[in-house]
CSV table of C-alpha atoms and ligand atoms in Angstrom, one decimal:
chain,number,residue,atom,x,y,z
G,1,UNK,CA,0.1,0.0,0.0
G,2,UNK,CA,1.6,3.0,-1.4
G,3,UNK,CA,1.0,6.8,-0.2
G,4,UNK,CA,-1.2,8.9,-2.6
G,5,UNK,CA,1.2,11.2,-4.9
G,6,UNK,CA,-0.1,15.0,-4.2
G,7,UNK,CA,0.5,16.3,-7.8
G,8,UNK,CA,1.2,19.7,-7.4
G,9,UNK,CA,1.2,20.7,-11.2
G,10,UNK,CA,-2.3,19.5,-11.4
G,11,UNK,CA,-3.3,21.8,-7.7
G,12,UNK,CA,-1.2,24.2,-9.6
G,13,UNK,CA,-3.2,24.2,-12.6
G,14,UNK,CA,-6.5,24.2,-11.2
G,15,UNK,CA,-5.7,27.2,-9.0
G,16,UNK,CA,-4.2,29.1,-12.2
G,17,UNK,CA,-7.4,28.8,-13.9
G,18,UNK,CA,-8.8,30.9,-11.0
G,19,UNK,CA,-6.2,33.0,-10.8
G,20,UNK,CA,-5.9,33.8,-15.2
G,21,UNK,CA,-10.4,34.4,-15.2
G,22,UNK,CA,-9.5,37.3,-12.3
G,23,UNK,CA,-6.8,38.6,-14.4
G,24,UNK,CA,-8.9,38.7,-17.5
G,25,UNK,CA,-11.9,40.6,-15.5
G,26,UNK,CA,-9.2,43.1,-14.3
G,27,UNK,CA,-7.7,43.6,-17.8
G,28,UNK,CA,-11.2,44.1,-19.3
G,29,UNK,CA,-11.6,46.5,-17.1
G,30,UNK,CA,-8.0,48.5,-18.0
G,31,UNK,CA,-6.0,47.2,-15.3
G,32,UNK,CA,-3.4,44.4,-16.0
G,33,UNK,CA,-2.2,42.7,-13.3
G,34,UNK,CA,1.7,43.6,-13.5
G,35,UNK,CA,4.7,41.9,-11.2
G,36,UNK,CA,8.5,43.6,-11.4
G,37,UNK,CA,10.9,40.8,-11.2
G,38,UNK,CA,14.3,41.9,-10.1
G,39,UNK,CA,17.5,39.8,-10.4
G,40,UNK,CA,20.9,40.5,-9.4
G,41,UNK,CA,23.5,38.5,-10.8
G,42,UNK,CA,23.8,35.0,-12.8
G,43,UNK,CA,23.1,32.3,-10.1
G,44,UNK,CA,21.7,29.7,-12.3
G,45,UNK,CA,18.9,28.5,-10.1
G,46,UNK,CA,17.8,31.8,-9.5
G,47,UNK,CA,17.7,32.4,-13.0
G,48,UNK,CA,15.9,29.5,-13.7
G,49,UNK,CA,13.2,30.7,-11.3
G,50,UNK,CA,13.0,34.4,-12.5
G,51,UNK,CA,12.2,32.3,-16.0
G,52,UNK,CA,9.3,30.4,-14.5
G,53,UNK,CA,7.7,32.9,-12.8
G,54,UNK,CA,7.9,35.4,-16.1
G,55,UNK,CA,6.4,32.3,-18.0
G,56,UNK,CA,4.0,31.7,-15.9
G,57,UNK,CA,3.0,35.7,-15.7
G,58,UNK,CA,2.8,35.5,-19.8
G,59,UNK,CA,0.8,32.6,-20.1
G,60,UNK,CA,-2.0,33.3,-17.4
G,61,UNK,CA,-2.6,37.4,-19.0
G,62,UNK,CA,0.0,39.1,-16.7
G,63,UNK,CA,2.6,41.6,-17.2
G,64,UNK,CA,5.9,41.4,-15.9
G,65,UNK,CA,8.5,43.9,-15.6
G,66,UNK,CA,11.8,42.6,-15.7
G,67,UNK,CA,15.4,44.2,-14.5
G,68,UNK,CA,19.0,42.0,-14.5
G,69,UNK,CA,21.6,43.8,-12.5
G,70,UNK,CA,25.2,42.5,-13.1
G,71,UNK,CA,26.4,40.9,-9.4
G,72,UNK,CA,28.4,44.0,-9.0
G,73,UNK,CA,25.6,46.8,-8.1
G,74,UNK,CA,25.4,48.7,-5.7
G,75,UNK,CA,22.6,48.5,-2.9
G,76,UNK,CA,22.0,52.2,-3.5
G,77,UNK,CA,21.4,51.1,-7.2
G,78,UNK,CA,19.3,48.3,-6.1
G,79,UNK,CA,17.5,50.7,-3.9
G,80,UNK,CA,16.7,53.1,-6.6
G,81,UNK,CA,15.2,50.0,-8.9
G,82,UNK,CA,12.5,49.4,-5.7
G,83,UNK,CA,11.6,52.6,-5.5
G,84,UNK,CA,11.2,53.7,-9.1
G,85,UNK,CA,8.8,49.6,-9.2
G,86,UNK,CA,6.8,51.4,-5.2
G,87,UNK,CA,5.6,54.6,-7.9
G,88,UNK,CA,5.0,52.9,-11.3
G,89,UNK,CA,1.5,52.0,-11.1
G,90,UNK,CA,1.7,49.7,-14.2
G,91,UNK,CA,3.2,47.4,-11.4
G,92,UNK,CA,1.1,45.9,-8.5
G,93,UNK,CA,3.7,43.1,-7.4
G,94,UNK,CA,7.3,43.2,-6.6
G,95,UNK,CA,9.8,40.5,-6.4
G,96,UNK,CA,13.6,41.3,-5.6
G,97,UNK,CA,14.9,37.1,-6.7
G,98,UNK,CA,16.6,36.2,-3.2
G,99,UNK,CA,19.1,35.5,-2.6
G,100,UNK,CA,21.1,38.7,-3.0
G,101,UNK,CA,25.1,38.8,-3.3
G,102,UNK,CA,26.8,38.9,-0.5
G,103,UNK,CA,27.5,42.9,-0.1
G,104,UNK,CA,23.8,44.0,-0.3
G,105,UNK,CA,21.7,43.9,2.8
G,106,UNK,CA,18.6,42.1,2.1
G,107,UNK,CA,16.7,43.2,5.3
G,108,UNK,CA,17.0,47.0,3.6
G,109,UNK,CA,16.1,45.9,0.2
G,110,UNK,CA,13.2,44.0,1.6
G,111,UNK,CA,11.9,46.7,3.6
G,112,UNK,CA,12.1,49.3,0.9
G,113,UNK,CA,9.3,47.2,-1.0
G,114,UNK,CA,5.6,48.9,-0.3
G,115,UNK,CA,3.8,46.5,1.8
G,116,UNK,CA,0.9,46.8,-1.2
G,117,UNK,CA,3.5,45.8,-3.2
G,118,UNK,CA,4.9,43.2,-1.4
G,119,UNK,CA,3.7,39.9,-3.0
G,120,UNK,CA,6.1,37.7,-1.9
G,121,UNK,CA,4.7,38.8,2.0
G,122,UNK,CA,8.7,39.4,3.3
G,123,UNK,CA,8.0,42.7,4.6
G,124,UNK,CA,8.2,43.5,8.4
G,125,UNK,CA,4.5,45.2,7.6
G,126,UNK,CA,3.3,41.8,6.3
G,127,UNK,CA,5.1,39.4,8.3
G,128,UNK,CA,3.5,41.3,11.3
G,129,UNK,CA,-0.1,41.1,9.8
G,130,UNK,CA,0.3,37.8,8.6
G,131,UNK,CA,0.9,36.5,12.5
G,132,UNK,CA,-1.9,38.8,13.7
G,133,UNK,CA,-4.2,36.9,11.6
G,134,UNK,CA,-5.1,40.6,9.9
G,135,UNK,CA,-5.4,40.6,5.5
G,136,UNK,CA,-1.9,40.4,4.0
G,137,UNK,CA,0.0,38.9,1.5
G,138,UNK,CA,1.2,35.3,2.5
G,139,UNK,CA,4.4,34.0,1.4
G,140,UNK,CA,3.9,32.0,-1.6
G,141,UNK,CA,5.9,28.8,-0.6
G,142,UNK,CA,4.2,28.4,2.8
G,143,UNK,CA,0.6,29.9,1.0
G,144,UNK,CA,1.2,27.0,-1.4
G,145,UNK,CA,1.8,24.5,1.0
G,146,UNK,CA,-1.3,24.7,3.5
G,147,UNK,CA,-3.2,24.6,-0.3
G,148,UNK,CA,-2.0,21.7,-1.3
G,149,UNK,CA,-2.7,20.0,2.1
G,150,UNK,CA,-6.4,21.3,2.4
G,151,UNK,CA,-7.0,20.8,-1.5
G,152,UNK,CA,-5.8,16.9,-0.8
G,153,UNK,CA,-8.1,16.3,2.0
G,154,UNK,CA,-6.0,15.7,4.7
G,155,UNK,CA,-7.1,16.2,8.0
G,156,UNK,CA,-5.5,19.2,9.8
G,157,UNK,CA,-8.1,19.8,12.8
G,158,UNK,CA,-6.0,18.5,16.2
G,159,UNK,CA,-3.3,17.0,13.7
G,160,UNK,CA,0.2,17.1,14.8
G,161,UNK,CA,2.6,19.0,12.5
G,162,UNK,CA,6.0,19.0,12.2
G,163,UNK,CA,8.3,21.6,10.3
G,164,UNK,CA,12.0,20.9,9.9
G,165,UNK,CA,13.7,24.1,8.9
G,166,UNK,CA,13.1,27.9,10.6
G,167,UNK,CA,13.6,30.1,7.3
G,168,UNK,CA,12.2,33.2,7.0
G,169,UNK,CA,10.9,32.5,3.8
G,170,UNK,CA,9.1,29.0,4.7
G,171,UNK,CA,9.9,27.2,8.2
G,172,UNK,CA,8.6,30.2,10.8
G,173,UNK,CA,5.5,31.7,8.2
G,174,UNK,CA,4.8,27.8,7.9
G,175,UNK,CA,4.5,27.2,11.7
G,176,UNK,CA,2.3,30.6,11.8
G,177,UNK,CA,-0.5,29.4,9.4
G,178,UNK,CA,-0.5,25.6,10.7
G,179,UNK,CA,-1.3,27.1,14.2
G,180,UNK,CA,-4.5,29.3,12.9
G,181,UNK,CA,-7.8,28.2,13.9
G,182,UNK,CA,-8.3,27.4,10.1
G,183,UNK,CA,-5.9,25.0,10.0
G,184,UNK,CA,-5.9,24.0,13.9
G,185,UNK,CA,-2.5,21.3,13.9
G,186,UNK,CA,-0.1,21.2,17.0
G,187,UNK,CA,3.2,22.5,15.3
G,188,UNK,CA,6.5,21.3,16.5
G,189,UNK,CA,9.4,23.0,14.7
G,190,UNK,CA,12.6,20.9,14.4
G,191,UNK,CA,16.4,22.9,13.3
G,192,UNK,CA,19.9,22.6,13.5
G,193,UNK,CA,19.4,22.8,17.1
G,194,UNK,CA,16.9,19.3,17.8
G,195,UNK,CA,18.2,16.7,19.8
G,196,UNK,CA,16.6,13.8,18.2
G,197,UNK,CA,14.8,14.8,14.9
G,198,UNK,CA,13.1,11.5,14.5
G,199,UNK,CA,11.9,11.4,17.6
G,200,UNK,CA,9.5,14.1,17.0
G,201,UNK,CA,9.0,13.3,12.9
G,202,UNK,CA,7.7,9.6,14.3
G,203,UNK,CA,5.0,11.8,16.4
G,204,UNK,CA,3.4,13.7,13.5
G,205,UNK,CA,0.3,13.7,11.4
G,206,UNK,CA,2.1,16.1,9.0
G,207,UNK,CA,5.9,16.3,8.0
G,208,UNK,CA,6.7,19.2,6.4
G,209,UNK,CA,10.5,18.8,5.2
G,210,UNK,CA,11.9,22.5,4.8
G,211,UNK,CA,15.8,22.5,5.5
G,212,UNK,CA,17.6,22.7,2.1
G,213,UNK,CA,19.2,19.0,3.2
G,214,UNK,CA,18.6,16.2,0.5
G,215,UNK,CA,17.2,13.4,2.2
G,216,UNK,CA,17.3,14.6,5.4
G,217,UNK,CA,14.0,12.9,6.2
G,218,UNK,CA,13.8,9.2,6.2
G,219,UNK,CA,11.3,6.2,6.1
G,220,UNK,CA,12.1,4.8,9.3
G,221,UNK,CA,11.3,8.2,11.0
G,222,UNK,CA,7.5,8.6,9.7
G,223,UNK,CA,4.3,7.2,11.6
G,224,UNK,CA,2.6,4.9,8.9
G,225,UNK,CA,-0.1,6.9,7.1
G,226,UNK,CA,1.0,10.3,7.7
G,227,UNK,CA,1.1,13.7,5.3
G,228,UNK,CA,4.7,14.6,4.0
G,229,UNK,CA,5.2,17.7,2.2
G,230,UNK,CA,8.5,18.3,0.8
G,231,UNK,CA,9.6,21.8,0.3
G,232,UNK,CA,13.3,20.9,-0.5
G,233,UNK,CA,14.9,21.8,-3.9
G,234,UNK,CA,18.0,20.5,-3.9
G,235,UNK,CA,20.0,20.2,-7.2
G,236,UNK,CA,22.2,16.9,-6.5
G,237,UNK,CA,24.9,16.2,-9.3
G,238,UNK,CA,23.6,13.6,-11.9
G,239,UNK,CA,26.3,13.2,-15.2
G,240,UNK,CA,23.2,10.4,-16.4
G,241,UNK,CA,21.2,13.8,-17.5
G,242,UNK,CA,21.7,16.4,-20.2
G,243,UNK,CA,21.8,19.6,-17.5
G,244,UNK,CA,24.2,17.3,-15.2
G,245,UNK,CA,22.4,17.6,-12.3
G,246,UNK,CA,18.4,16.8,-10.6
G,247,UNK,CA,16.2,18.2,-8.2
G,248,UNK,CA,15.8,16.1,-5.2
G,249,UNK,CA,13.9,17.2,-2.1
G,250,UNK,CA,14.8,17.2,1.9
G,251,UNK,CA,12.8,13.4,1.9
G,252,UNK,CA,13.7,10.1,0.5
G,253,UNK,CA,10.9,9.7,-1.6
G,254,UNK,CA,11.3,6.4,-3.0
G,255,UNK,CA,10.9,4.7,0.7
G,256,UNK,CA,9.1,7.5,2.5
G,257,UNK,CA,6.2,7.1,-0.2
G,258,UNK,CA,5.7,3.2,1.3
G,259,UNK,CA,4.9,4.7,4.5
G,260,UNK,CA,3.1,7.6,4.0
G,261,UNK,CA,-0.7,8.3,3.5
G,262,UNK,CA,0.0,11.4,1.2
G,263,UNK,CA,3.7,13.0,-0.2
G,264,UNK,CA,4.9,15.4,-2.9
G,265,UNK,CA,7.2,14.9,-5.3
G,266,UNK,CA,10.5,17.0,-5.9
G,267,UNK,CA,9.8,18.5,-8.8
G,268,UNK,CA,5.8,18.8,-8.7
G,269,UNK,CA,5.1,19.1,-5.5
G,270,UNK,CA,5.4,22.4,-3.7
G,271,UNK,CA,7.0,24.4,-6.6
G,272,UNK,CA,4.4,24.6,-8.8
G,273,UNK,CA,2.2,25.7,-6.4
G,274,UNK,CA,4.9,28.6,-4.8
G,275,UNK,CA,4.7,30.3,-8.3
G,276,UNK,CA,1.0,29.8,-8.6
G,277,UNK,CA,0.8,31.6,-5.2
G,278,UNK,CA,3.0,34.6,-6.7
G,279,UNK,CA,0.4,34.9,-8.9
G,280,UNK,CA,-2.7,35.2,-6.6
G,281,UNK,CA,-1.1,37.6,-4.4
G,282,UNK,CA,-0.3,39.7,-7.8
G,283,UNK,CA,-3.8,39.8,-9.2
G,284,UNK,CA,-5.0,40.5,-5.2
G,285,UNK,CA,-2.7,43.6,-5.5
G,286,UNK,CA,-3.7,45.1,-8.4
G,287,UNK,CA,-7.3,44.2,-7.5
G,288,UNK,CA,-6.5,46.4,-4.2
G,289,UNK,CA,-4.3,49.2,-5.8
G,290,UNK,CA,-7.4,49.6,-8.3
G,291,UNK,CA,-10.1,49.5,-6.2
G,292,UNK,CA,-11.5,47.4,-8.4
G,293,UNK,CA,-13.0,43.7,-7.3
G,294,UNK,CA,-11.5,40.6,-8.7
S,1,LIG,C1,9.3,22.1,-9.2
S,1,LIG,C2,13.7,28.6,-4.3
S,1,LIG,C3,15.6,27.8,-2.7
S,1,LIG,C4,16.1,29.0,-2.9
S,1,LIG,C5,15.2,30.5,-3.2
S,1,LIG,C6,8.9,24.4,-9.6
S,1,LIG,C7,9.9,26.1,-8.1
S,1,LIG,C8,10.9,25.1,-7.9
S,1,LIG,C9,10.5,23.1,-8.1
S,1,LIG,C10,10.5,27.4,-8.4
S,1,LIG,C11,12.5,28.4,-5.5
S,1,LIG,C12,12.1,27.2,-5.6
S,1,LIG,C13,12.1,29.6,-5.8
S,1,LIG,C14,9.3,23.2,-9.0
S,1,LIG,C15,11.0,29.2,-7.0
S,1,LIG,C16,10.6,27.2,-5.8
S,1,LIG,O1,8.7,22.1,-10.3
S,1,LIG,O2,9.4,20.9,-8.4
S,1,LIG,C17,8.9,25.8,-9.1
S,1,LIG,O3,10.7,28.3,-9.3
S,1,LIG,N1,11.0,27.8,-7.1
S,1,LIG,C18,12.6,30.8,-5.8
S,1,LIG,O4,12.2,31.8,-6.2
S,1,LIG,O5,13.9,30.5,-5.0
S,1,LIG,C19,14.2,29.9,-4.8
S,1,LIG,C20,14.5,28.2,-3.3
């Protein structure tokens, strides 16, 4: 008896249909939702992410405005681009692709994004609103994880959830969303300081692996029938494929899928949902900024 494979591409396609229809409604009223995408440097993974985001915009009726800047760009030059998009009425969402080069202060850059255009949900204003359960832009990957769990029919009320990883982008916001009354899970966060990872994961009805360590969560740790959400997108060398690498999650998928009740694959699990929630947030931003209902 194997796990149900949660098909992130399928769920993402369903939501993108809704997003595309809303974008078309706004466009018919003269507002084309617009996303600014800023990339500093030429990190191959970052480049592939921004390409995927721009393609998704084009396919769903959103405009994208791309700025690619050299790795040597100064912080002031980058801040000037962010401020320009803050003031540009064609732009409803601003995305600064992370990570930034070491000489740039990520906090200063994120903090400059206008909160009403912060479609990644990374500004302190949006983080505060999220924690307080106020209307806000939810960070895309955590929002995508919650959507996947809900739309797959995984029971969450009173479930024990273990989040492996405490990043500001995934682990910490996910902790906040999982404890909301609308999900109602009991949440444990595991991280590099956790003494016995297996001890915690064994008790979990829902395991979210977001540590960025390939194969960290093994089948032996899992409670039979649990739901495993794999957020890891690790590039591992693979000479047998043309690109020279393949994507591997934080979970040992082969073995875990024999024990779990539900599991997300990598690729094709959480990743497509991340981009979809970005589109949804951008359409939301366009509707709010323009004062049109969509
Ligand atoms: C898939 C990201 C680490 C650091 C910065 C689809 C994406 C990935 C995988 C994608 C990610 C990861 C993104 C798949 C955006 C997710 O089919 O499995 C899409 O584009 N992501 C990012 O923008 O920055 C990151 C991971």
